[in-house]
Amino acid sequence: PPPAPIPSATVPALTMSEVAGHKVEGDCWVVIEGKVYDVSSFLADHPGGKKILLKNAGKDASEDFEMLHPPNTLKKYAKEILLLGDVIKM
């Protein structure tokens, strides 16, 4: 896998261990391209259904995401998903 991005000064840095604890319906985080997103409030609105988001919750979903979505998808749904920070390796 590519190295994790260097965290920016304005975005918190999170470890995969921290992300892994958020994998249930009311607390659902995914990693896409080194960024951590809280998709909890988007589960019901996800066009592919909430099941696939929950399957990838607490994990790096970049490969599945990139295979199924056009490049502008994150920007399109930016109001519905919350960027929490960058993933760092520990």
Tab-separated table of C-alpha atoms in Angstrom:
chain	number	residue	atom	x	y	z
A	1	PRO	CA	0.000	0.000	0.000
A	2	PRO	CA	1.126	3.580	-0.562
A	3	PRO	CA	2.556	5.406	2.434
A	4	ALA	CA	0.138	7.376	4.554
A	5	PRO	CA	0.040	11.096	3.810
A	6	ILE	CA	1.831	13.491	6.090
A	7	PRO	CA	-0.862	15.040	8.271
A	8	SER	CA	-1.610	18.688	7.702
A	9	ALA	CA	-1.501	21.165	10.549
A	10	THR	CA	-5.249	21.773	10.376
A	11	VAL	CA	-6.487	18.176	10.127
A	12	PRO	CA	-6.087	15.754	13.046
A	13	ALA	CA	-3.915	12.679	12.618
A	14	LEU	CA	-5.558	9.332	13.394
A	15	THR	CA	-4.164	5.814	13.506
A	16	MET	CA	-5.805	2.778	11.935
A	17	SER	CA	-6.234	1.443	15.481
A	18	GLU	CA	-8.365	4.487	16.298
A	19	VAL	CA	-10.354	4.071	13.076
A	20	ALA	CA	-10.934	0.352	13.730
A	21	GLY	CA	-13.048	1.160	16.782
A	22	HIS	CA	-15.718	2.886	14.677
A	23	LYS	CA	-17.537	0.157	12.782
A	24	VAL	CA	-21.162	0.147	13.829
A	25	GLU	CA	-24.253	1.842	12.439
A	26	GLY	CA	-24.229	4.901	14.712
A	27	ASP	CA	-20.440	5.266	14.626
A	28	CYS	CA	-19.092	4.426	11.184
A	29	TRP	CA	-15.702	5.617	9.929
A	30	VAL	CA	-13.935	4.622	6.703
A	31	VAL	CA	-10.538	5.459	5.253
A	32	ILE	CA	-10.331	6.532	1.614
A	33	GLU	CA	-7.049	7.628	0.071
A	34	GLY	CA	-5.430	8.208	3.474
A	35	LYS	CA	-8.297	10.328	4.799
A	36	VAL	CA	-10.670	9.301	7.593
A	37	TYR	CA	-14.356	9.994	6.997
A	38	ASP	CA	-17.291	9.664	9.380
A	39	VAL	CA	-20.077	8.289	7.186
A	40	SER	CA	-22.504	7.569	10.041
A	41	SER	CA	-25.115	10.099	8.923
A	42	PHE	CA	-24.746	9.024	5.272
A	43	LEU	CA	-25.554	5.332	5.760
A	44	ALA	CA	-29.269	5.654	4.943
A	45	ASP	CA	-28.560	7.850	1.895
A	46	HIS	CA	-25.708	5.825	0.351
A	47	PRO	CA	-26.858	4.867	-3.169
A	48	GLY	CA	-25.297	1.401	-2.794
A	49	GLY	CA	-26.965	0.812	0.569
A	50	LYS	CA	-25.612	0.959	4.089
A	51	LYS	CA	-24.483	-2.676	4.157
A	52	ILE	CA	-21.385	-2.057	2.026
A	53	LEU	CA	-20.347	0.932	4.149
A	54	LEU	CA	-20.730	-1.108	7.317
A	55	LYS	CA	-18.720	-3.945	5.751
A	56	ASN	CA	-15.844	-1.510	5.198
A	57	ALA	CA	-16.285	0.403	8.462
A	58	GLY	CA	-13.147	0.763	10.546
A	59	LYS	CA	-10.993	-0.154	7.550
A	60	ASP	CA	-9.206	1.288	4.548
A	61	ALA	CA	-11.868	1.134	1.843
A	62	SER	CA	-9.797	2.890	-0.835
A	63	GLU	CA	-9.552	-0.036	-3.243
A	64	ASP	CA	-13.285	-0.848	-3.195
A	65	PHE	CA	-14.193	2.844	-3.302
A	66	GLU	CA	-11.993	3.640	-6.298
A	67	MET	CA	-13.265	0.599	-8.180
A	68	LEU	CA	-16.920	1.633	-7.790
A	69	HIS	CA	-16.973	5.448	-7.753
A	70	PRO	CA	-15.985	8.231	-10.166
A	71	PRO	CA	-13.213	10.587	-8.995
A	72	ASN	CA	-15.547	13.424	-7.928
A	73	THR	CA	-17.693	11.325	-5.575
A	74	LEU	CA	-16.180	12.535	-2.297
A	75	LYS	CA	-16.563	16.134	-3.371
A	76	LYS	CA	-20.162	15.507	-4.477
A	77	TYR	CA	-21.165	14.177	-1.044
A	78	ALA	CA	-18.927	16.480	1.037
A	79	LYS	CA	-21.928	17.934	2.895
A	80	GLU	CA	-23.083	14.480	3.985
A	81	ILE	CA	-19.786	12.924	5.063
A	82	LEU	CA	-17.414	14.404	7.585
A	83	LEU	CA	-13.643	14.498	7.043
A	84	LEU	CA	-12.128	13.669	10.420
A	85	GLY	CA	-8.426	13.651	9.607
A	86	ASP	CA	-5.474	11.919	8.008
A	87	VAL	CA	-4.315	8.379	8.745
A	88	ILE	CA	-0.824	8.098	10.137
A	89	LYS	CA	1.260	4.970	10.574
A	90	MET	CA	2.354	4.148	14.082
